[in-house]
CSV table of C-alpha atoms in Angstrom, one decimal:
chain,number,residue,atom,x,y,z
T,15,MET,CA,-11.1,-5.3,21.1
T,16,ARG,CA,-7.5,-4.0,21.2
T,17,ILE,CA,-5.8,-3.5,18.3
T,18,LEU,CA,-1.8,-3.1,17.8
T,19,VAL,CA,-1.8,-0.3,15.1
T,20,PHE,CA,1.7,0.5,13.6
T,21,GLU,CA,2.8,2.0,10.2
T,22,PHE,CA,6.4,1.6,9.5
T,23,ILE,CA,7.6,4.8,8.9
T,24,THR,CA,5.6,6.8,12.0
T,25,GLY,CA,5.4,3.8,14.1
T,26,GLY,CA,8.9,3.4,14.6
T,27,GLY,CA,10.6,1.5,12.0
T,28,PHE,CA,13.1,3.8,11.5
T,29,ASN,CA,14.0,4.8,15.3
T,30,ASN,CA,17.7,4.3,14.4
T,31,ASN,CA,17.4,6.3,11.0
T,32,PHE,CA,16.8,9.6,9.5
T,33,LEU,CA,13.0,9.6,9.2
T,34,PRO,CA,12.2,9.6,4.9
T,35,HIS,CA,10.4,12.8,4.4
T,36,SER,CA,9.1,11.5,1.5
T,37,LEU,CA,7.1,8.6,2.7
T,38,VAL,CA,6.3,10.4,6.6
T,39,GLN,CA,4.0,12.7,5.3
T,40,GLU,CA,1.7,9.7,3.3
T,41,GLY,CA,2.3,7.3,6.8
T,42,GLU,CA,0.4,10.1,8.6
T,43,LEU,CA,-2.4,10.6,6.4
T,44,MET,CA,-3.3,6.8,6.2
T,45,ARG,CA,-2.5,6.0,10.1
T,46,LEU,CA,-4.4,9.1,10.8
T,47,ALA,CA,-7.4,8.0,8.6
T,48,LEU,CA,-7.4,4.6,10.3
T,49,LEU,CA,-7.5,5.5,13.9
T,50,LEU,CA,-10.4,7.8,13.1
T,51,ASP,CA,-11.7,5.0,12.0
T,52,LEU,CA,-10.9,2.2,14.5
T,53,MET,CA,-12.1,4.9,17.3
T,54,ALA,CA,-15.8,5.2,15.8
T,55,ILE,CA,-16.2,1.6,16.4
T,56,PRO,CA,-17.6,0.6,19.5
T,57,ASP,CA,-15.4,-1.4,21.9
T,58,ILE,CA,-12.5,-1.0,19.9
T,59,GLU,CA,-8.9,0.0,22.0
T,60,VAL,CA,-6.2,0.9,20.5
T,61,SER,CA,-2.3,0.5,21.2
T,62,LEU,CA,-0.4,2.6,19.2
T,63,MET,CA,3.5,2.4,18.0
T,64,HIS,CA,4.6,6.1,17.5
T,65,ASP,CA,7.9,7.5,16.7
T,66,PRO,CA,8.1,10.5,19.1
T,67,ARG,CA,10.0,12.4,16.4
T,68,LEU,CA,6.7,12.9,15.0
T,69,PRO,CA,4.0,15.3,16.4
T,70,LEU,CA,0.6,13.6,17.4
T,71,ASP,CA,-2.7,15.0,16.8
T,72,LYS,CA,-4.1,16.5,20.4
T,73,GLY,CA,-7.0,14.5,19.9
T,74,MET,CA,-4.9,11.0,19.6
T,75,LEU,CA,-2.9,12.4,22.7
T,76,GLU,CA,-6.2,12.9,25.1
T,77,ASN,CA,-8.0,9.8,23.9
T,78,GLN,CA,-8.2,7.3,26.3
T,79,MET,CA,-9.0,4.2,23.9
T,80,ILE,CA,-5.7,5.3,22.4
T,81,LYS,CA,-2.6,3.9,24.4
T,82,ILE,CA,0.5,5.6,22.9
T,83,ILE,CA,3.9,3.0,22.8
T,84,PRO,CA,6.9,5.4,21.9
T,85,ILE,CA,9.6,3.5,20.0
T,86,THR,CA,12.8,5.6,20.8
T,87,PRO,CA,16.5,5.0,19.3
T,88,GLN,CA,17.4,3.1,22.0
T,89,GLN,CA,14.6,0.4,21.4
T,90,ASP,CA,14.4,-2.4,19.2
T,91,PHE,CA,11.3,-2.2,17.1
T,92,TRP,CA,11.4,-5.9,16.6
T,93,GLN,CA,11.3,-6.2,20.4
T,94,VAL,CA,8.8,-3.8,21.3
T,95,LEU,CA,6.4,-5.5,18.7
T,96,ALA,CA,7.0,-8.8,20.3
T,97,GLU,CA,6.4,-7.5,23.7
T,98,GLN,CA,3.0,-5.5,22.8
T,99,ALA,CA,1.3,-8.1,20.1
T,100,PRO,CA,0.6,-10.8,22.3
T,101,LEU,CA,-1.4,-8.0,24.4
T,102,CYS,CA,-3.8,-7.3,21.8
T,103,ASP,CA,-6.2,-9.2,20.4
T,104,ALA,CA,-5.0,-8.3,16.9
T,105,VAL,CA,-2.7,-6.6,14.8
T,106,TRP,CA,-2.7,-4.2,12.0
T,107,PRO,CA,0.2,-3.4,10.2
T,108,ILE,CA,1.1,-1.0,7.4
T,109,ALA,CA,4.5,-1.3,5.9
T,110,PRO,CA,6.1,-1.1,3.0
T,111,GLU,CA,6.7,-4.2,1.0
T,112,SER,CA,10.3,-3.4,0.2
T,113,GLU,CA,13.1,-5.5,1.6
T,114,GLY,CA,10.7,-7.7,2.9
T,115,VAL,CA,9.4,-5.6,5.6
T,116,LEU,CA,5.4,-6.3,5.2
T,117,GLN,CA,6.5,-9.7,4.2
T,118,ALA,CA,8.3,-10.3,7.7
T,119,ILE,CA,6.1,-8.7,9.9
T,120,SER,CA,3.0,-10.6,9.0
T,121,TYR,CA,4.8,-14.1,9.0
T,122,TRP,CA,5.7,-12.8,12.5
T,123,VAL,CA,2.3,-11.8,13.3
T,124,GLU,CA,0.7,-15.5,11.4
T,125,ALA,CA,3.4,-17.6,13.4
T,126,SER,CA,2.5,-16.2,16.6
T,127,GLY,CA,-1.0,-17.5,16.1
T,128,LEU,CA,-2.3,-13.5,16.3
T,129,LYS,CA,-4.8,-12.3,14.1
T,130,LEU,CA,-3.7,-10.2,11.5
T,131,LEU,CA,-5.8,-7.4,10.0
T,132,GLY,CA,-4.0,-7.5,6.4
T,133,SER,CA,-2.8,-10.1,3.9
T,134,SER,CA,-1.6,-13.3,3.9
T,135,SER,CA,2.7,-13.3,4.0
T,136,GLU,CA,2.5,-15.6,1.6
T,137,ALA,CA,0.5,-12.6,-0.6
T,138,VAL,CA,2.3,-10.5,0.2
T,139,ALA,CA,5.5,-12.1,-0.7
T,140,LEU,CA,4.2,-12.8,-4.1
T,141,THR,CA,2.9,-9.0,-4.7
T,142,ALA,CA,6.2,-7.1,-3.5
T,143,ASP,CA,8.6,-9.0,-6.2
T,144,LYS,CA,7.4,-7.0,-9.3
T,145,TYR,CA,8.6,-9.5,-11.5
T,146,ARG,CA,7.4,-12.5,-10.0
T,147,LEU,CA,3.6,-11.0,-9.7
T,148,PHE,CA,3.8,-9.8,-13.2
T,149,LYS,CA,4.6,-13.5,-14.6
T,150,ARG,CA,1.7,-14.8,-12.3
T,151,LEU,CA,-0.8,-12.3,-13.6
T,152,GLU,CA,0.4,-12.9,-17.6
T,153,HIS,CA,0.0,-16.5,-16.9
T,154,GLN,CA,-3.7,-15.7,-15.9
T,155,GLY,CA,-4.2,-13.4,-18.7
T,156,ILE,CA,-4.8,-10.2,-16.8
T,157,PRO,CA,-3.7,-7.2,-18.7
T,158,LEU,CA,0.3,-5.8,-17.5
T,159,VAL,CA,2.3,-3.4,-18.6
T,160,LYS,CA,5.0,-6.0,-19.5
T,161,THR,CA,8.1,-6.2,-17.2
T,162,TYR,CA,11.8,-7.6,-17.9
T,163,THR,CA,14.9,-8.1,-15.5
T,164,PHE,CA,18.3,-7.1,-16.9
T,165,ALA,CA,18.6,-10.8,-18.0
T,166,GLU,CA,16.1,-9.9,-21.0
T,167,LEU,CA,17.5,-7.0,-22.0
T,168,ASP,CA,18.0,-8.9,-25.7
T,169,VAL,CA,14.1,-8.8,-25.8
T,170,LEU,CA,13.2,-5.5,-25.0
T,171,PRO,CA,11.1,-3.1,-26.5
T,172,SER,CA,12.5,0.0,-27.8
T,173,GLY,CA,12.5,3.0,-25.0
T,174,PRO,CA,12.1,5.0,-23.6
T,175,TRP,CA,11.8,2.6,-20.3
T,176,VAL,CA,11.3,2.8,-16.5
T,177,ILE,CA,13.6,1.2,-14.2
T,178,LYS,CA,11.9,0.1,-10.6
T,179,PRO,CA,13.3,-1.7,-7.7
T,180,ARG,CA,12.2,-4.7,-8.1
T,181,ASP,CA,10.6,-4.7,-4.6
T,182,GLY,CA,9.8,-1.4,-4.4
T,183,VAL,CA,7.2,1.0,-2.7
T,184,GLY,CA,6.0,4.0,-4.3
T,185,CYS,CA,7.6,6.4,-6.5
T,186,GLU,CA,10.9,5.6,-4.9
T,187,GLY,CA,13.8,4.8,-6.7
T,188,ILE,CA,12.2,4.5,-9.9
T,189,VAL,CA,13.4,6.6,-12.7
T,190,ARG,CA,13.4,6.7,-16.7
T,191,VAL,CA,15.7,6.5,-19.4
T,192,ASN,CA,16.0,7.2,-23.0
T,193,SER,CA,18.9,5.2,-23.8
T,194,ALA,CA,20.7,1.7,-23.2
T,195,VAL,CA,23.5,3.3,-22.3
T,196,ASP,CA,21.9,4.2,-19.2
T,197,PHE,CA,21.7,0.7,-17.5
T,198,LYS,CA,24.9,0.6,-17.0
T,199,VAL,CA,24.5,3.1,-13.9
T,200,VAL,CA,22.6,0.1,-12.2
T,201,THR,CA,24.7,-1.3,-9.9
T,202,ASP,CA,22.3,-4.0,-8.6
T,203,PRO,CA,20.3,-5.4,-11.9
T,204,GLU,CA,19.2,-8.3,-10.3
T,205,LYS,CA,17.2,-5.7,-8.2
T,206,PHE,CA,15.8,-4.0,-10.7
T,207,ILE,CA,13.2,-4.3,-13.5
T,208,ILE,CA,12.5,-2.8,-16.5
T,209,GLN,CA,9.3,-1.8,-18.0
T,210,PRO,CA,8.3,0.2,-21.3
T,211,PHE,CA,7.4,4.3,-20.6
T,212,GLU,CA,3.6,4.2,-21.1
T,213,ALA,CA,1.8,7.6,-21.4
T,214,GLY,CA,-1.6,7.4,-20.0
T,215,LYS,CA,-3.7,8.3,-17.1
T,216,LEU,CA,-2.5,6.8,-13.5
T,217,LEU,CA,-5.6,5.1,-11.7
T,218,SER,CA,-5.6,3.3,-8.5
T,219,LEU,CA,-8.3,1.1,-6.9
T,220,SER,CA,-9.6,0.8,-3.1
T,221,CYS,CA,-11.0,-2.9,-2.8
T,222,LEU,CA,-11.5,-5.4,-0.3
T,223,PHE,CA,-10.7,-8.7,-0.5
T,224,LYS,CA,-11.2,-11.9,1.4
T,225,GLY,CA,-11.2,-15.6,0.6
T,226,GLY,CA,-10.5,-15.5,-3.2
T,227,ARG,CA,-13.2,-12.3,-3.6
T,228,GLY,CA,-12.7,-9.4,-4.2
T,229,VAL,CA,-14.8,-6.6,-4.3
T,230,LEU,CA,-14.1,-2.3,-5.6
T,231,ILE,CA,-14.8,0.2,-3.2
T,232,CYS,CA,-13.7,3.0,-5.4
T,233,MET,CA,-11.4,4.5,-8.3
T,234,ASN,CA,-8.6,6.9,-7.8
T,235,GLU,CA,-6.5,9.2,-10.1
T,236,GLN,CA,-3.0,9.7,-9.4
T,237,SER,CA,-0.9,13.0,-10.5
T,238,ILE,CA,2.4,12.4,-10.5
T,239,LYS,CA,4.7,15.3,-10.8
T,240,GLN,CA,8.4,14.0,-13.0
T,241,ASN,CA,11.6,15.6,-12.5
T,242,LYS,CA,13.8,15.2,-15.2
T,243,GLU,CA,14.4,11.4,-14.5
T,244,THR,CA,12.4,11.1,-11.4
T,245,PHE,CA,8.8,11.0,-10.3
T,246,GLU,CA,6.9,12.0,-7.5
T,247,LEU,CA,3.2,12.0,-5.6
T,248,GLU,CA,1.9,15.0,-6.0
T,249,ARG,CA,-2.4,14.5,-5.5
T,250,ILE,CA,-4.8,11.6,-5.3
T,251,THR,CA,-8.5,12.4,-6.3
T,252,VAL,CA,-10.2,9.8,-4.6
T,253,ASN,CA,-13.6,8.7,-6.0
T,254,VAL,CA,-13.2,9.5,-9.5
T,255,ASP,CA,-15.9,8.3,-12.4
T,256,GLN,CA,-13.5,6.4,-14.6
T,257,MET,CA,-15.7,3.2,-14.5
T,258,THR,CA,-15.6,0.6,-16.7
T,259,PRO,CA,-16.9,-2.6,-17.5
T,260,GLU,CA,-13.7,-4.2,-17.0
T,261,VAL,CA,-12.6,-3.1,-13.5
T,262,PRO,CA,-15.1,-5.2,-11.6
T,263,VAL,CA,-13.7,-8.3,-13.9
T,264,LEU,CA,-9.9,-7.4,-13.2
T,265,VAL,CA,-10.8,-7.3,-9.1
T,266,GLU,CA,-12.3,-10.8,-9.3
T,267,GLN,CA,-9.4,-12.4,-11.6
T,268,LEU,CA,-6.8,-10.5,-9.0
T,269,ALA,CA,-8.7,-12.5,-6.3
T,270,ASN,CA,-9.0,-15.9,-7.8
T,271,THR,CA,-5.4,-15.7,-8.7
T,272,ILE,CA,-4.1,-14.1,-5.2
T,273,PRO,CA,-6.5,-15.6,-3.0
T,274,GLY,CA,-4.6,-15.0,0.2
T,275,LEU,CA,-5.3,-11.1,-0.2
T,276,TRP,CA,-7.6,-10.0,3.1
T,277,GLY,CA,-8.9,-6.8,3.7
T,278,TYR,CA,-8.1,-3.7,2.1
T,279,VAL,CA,-6.0,-4.1,-0.9
T,280,GLY,CA,-4.6,-1.0,-3.8
T,281,ILE,CA,-4.2,-1.8,-7.0
T,282,ASP,CA,-2.1,1.0,-9.5
T,283,LEU,CA,-3.4,0.7,-13.0
T,284,ILE,CA,-2.5,2.3,-16.4
T,285,LEU,CA,-5.2,3.8,-18.9
T,286,SER,CA,-3.3,4.0,-22.1
T,287,THR,CA,-4.3,3.8,-25.8
T,288,GLU,CA,-4.2,0.3,-25.1
T,289,GLY,CA,-6.9,-0.1,-22.6
T,290,LEU,CA,-6.6,-0.2,-18.7
T,291,LYS,CA,-3.4,-1.9,-17.5
T,292,VAL,CA,-1.9,-3.9,-14.2
T,293,LEU,CA,1.1,-2.0,-12.5
T,294,GLU,CA,1.2,-3.1,-8.9
T,295,VAL,CA,-0.8,-4.8,-6.3
T,296,ASN,CA,-0.1,-3.5,-3.0
T,297,PRO,CA,-1.4,-5.6,0.1
T,298,ARG,CA,-1.3,-3.0,3.0
T,299,LEU,CA,-3.5,0.4,3.8
T,300,THR,CA,-3.0,3.0,0.6
T,301,THR,CA,-3.1,6.7,0.9
T,302,SER,CA,-6.1,6.8,-0.8
T,303,TYR,CA,-7.7,4.9,2.0
T,304,SER,CA,-7.0,8.3,3.5
T,305,GLY,CA,-9.9,10.2,1.5
T,306,ILE,CA,-12.6,7.2,1.7
T,307,ARG,CA,-14.4,8.2,4.7
T,308,CYS,CA,-15.1,12.1,3.3
T,309,ALA,CA,-15.7,10.6,-0.5
T,310,LEU,CA,-18.3,7.6,0.6
T,311,GLY,CA,-19.4,8.6,3.9
T,312,SER,CA,-18.6,5.1,5.4
T,313,ASN,CA,-16.3,3.6,7.2
T,314,LEU,CA,-14.0,1.2,5.9
T,315,GLY,CA,-12.0,0.0,9.1
T,316,ALA,CA,-15.0,-1.0,10.7
T,317,SER,CA,-15.7,-3.4,7.5
T,318,ILE,CA,-12.2,-4.4,7.4
T,319,ILE,CA,-12.6,-5.3,10.9
T,320,ALA,CA,-15.7,-7.3,10.2
T,321,LEU,CA,-14.1,-9.3,7.8
T,322,LEU,CA,-13.0,-11.7,10.8
T,323,THR,CA,-16.1,-13.0,11.4
T,324,GLY,CA,-18.4,-12.4,8.3
T,325,ASP,CA,-17.7,-11.8,4.4
T,326,ILE,CA,-17.4,-8.5,2.4
T,327,ASN,CA,-20.1,-5.7,2.8
T,328,PHE,CA,-19.3,-1.9,2.8
T,329,LYS,CA,-21.9,0.3,1.3
T,330,ALA,CA,-21.7,3.8,0.6
T,331,GLN,CA,-23.6,7.0,1.9
T,332,CYS,CA,-22.2,9.3,-0.1
T,333,ASN,CA,-20.6,9.8,-3.6
T,334,GLN,CA,-18.3,12.5,-4.2
T,335,SER,CA,-14.6,13.0,-5.1
T,336,ILE,CA,-11.8,14.1,-2.7
T,337,THR,CA,-8.5,15.1,-3.3
T,338,ILE,CA,-5.8,14.4,-1.3
T,339,GLU,CA,-3.0,17.3,-1.2
T,340,ILE,CA,0.7,15.2,-0.5
T,341,PRO,CA,2.9,18.0,1.1
T,342,ARG,CA,6.5,17.6,0.8
T,343,GLU,CA,8.7,19.7,2.8
T,344,LYS,CA,11.4,18.3,4.9
T,345,ARG,CA,11.6,18.1,8.4
């Protein structure tokens, strides 16, 4: 089986632009972890789309089972994708939800009749729109951080608040404000949402989904640094012991509410004095994936491939916490 793997940031999605250093490091972590998992599976071959401005691990360059497909500034990313995908049995995209990127790629793969190793384009579209997702989950009674549009300023609770891009990814574009006067600096208010700032422990869930069923793989803790008004992910501790009875129930609720979720999905949460609340649903690999093999001792990539023909089946071989530091040096 040959799989076309491309992580959007490192795989040519920015071949005509400056590489966003804030996302490159996380993209490289996810990509390397996925490749190591795939190369441990018998009869798997990989075609890897790659931005040659970034170095590749020597082991990957010398591995005969990996075909490197460089994406230069002179090439069109979508054209290369259209040429390479039909040569493979399945496509595994890792891309941001922002600006409809992951949805467009997922829809293209579906329309091409190829196997998509990820959530449906419909599920991606829903989860990418933070306000639309909030309204859908709120209707199902799922605990959430309240979310408002700029058209709802008259019903906002007292500050401070957090302003986020409506389709943002990670900490990109998130700003904390203490005064309603600061709302005036937002030039395209329809593209942003507002949430009350809540103090608490930032957690995430690594899960597997298929056919309206969800299974928790592990819980993770995020350490996020606040730089005046902005935020930056510093580290992730994968597989922390913060389990509560409502977590598996929450995963099942999300599976029932968004049946198009498939494969690996990350769920961002906050544990505040009011309990556990959902912040975001990420229908793709997240940075936490890069620590799961060491933390749990099992090949999660193999479990995802197995979903093509069977049910969710993942068994941990060990149980330890792994800390992933997120370096931020500019290239």
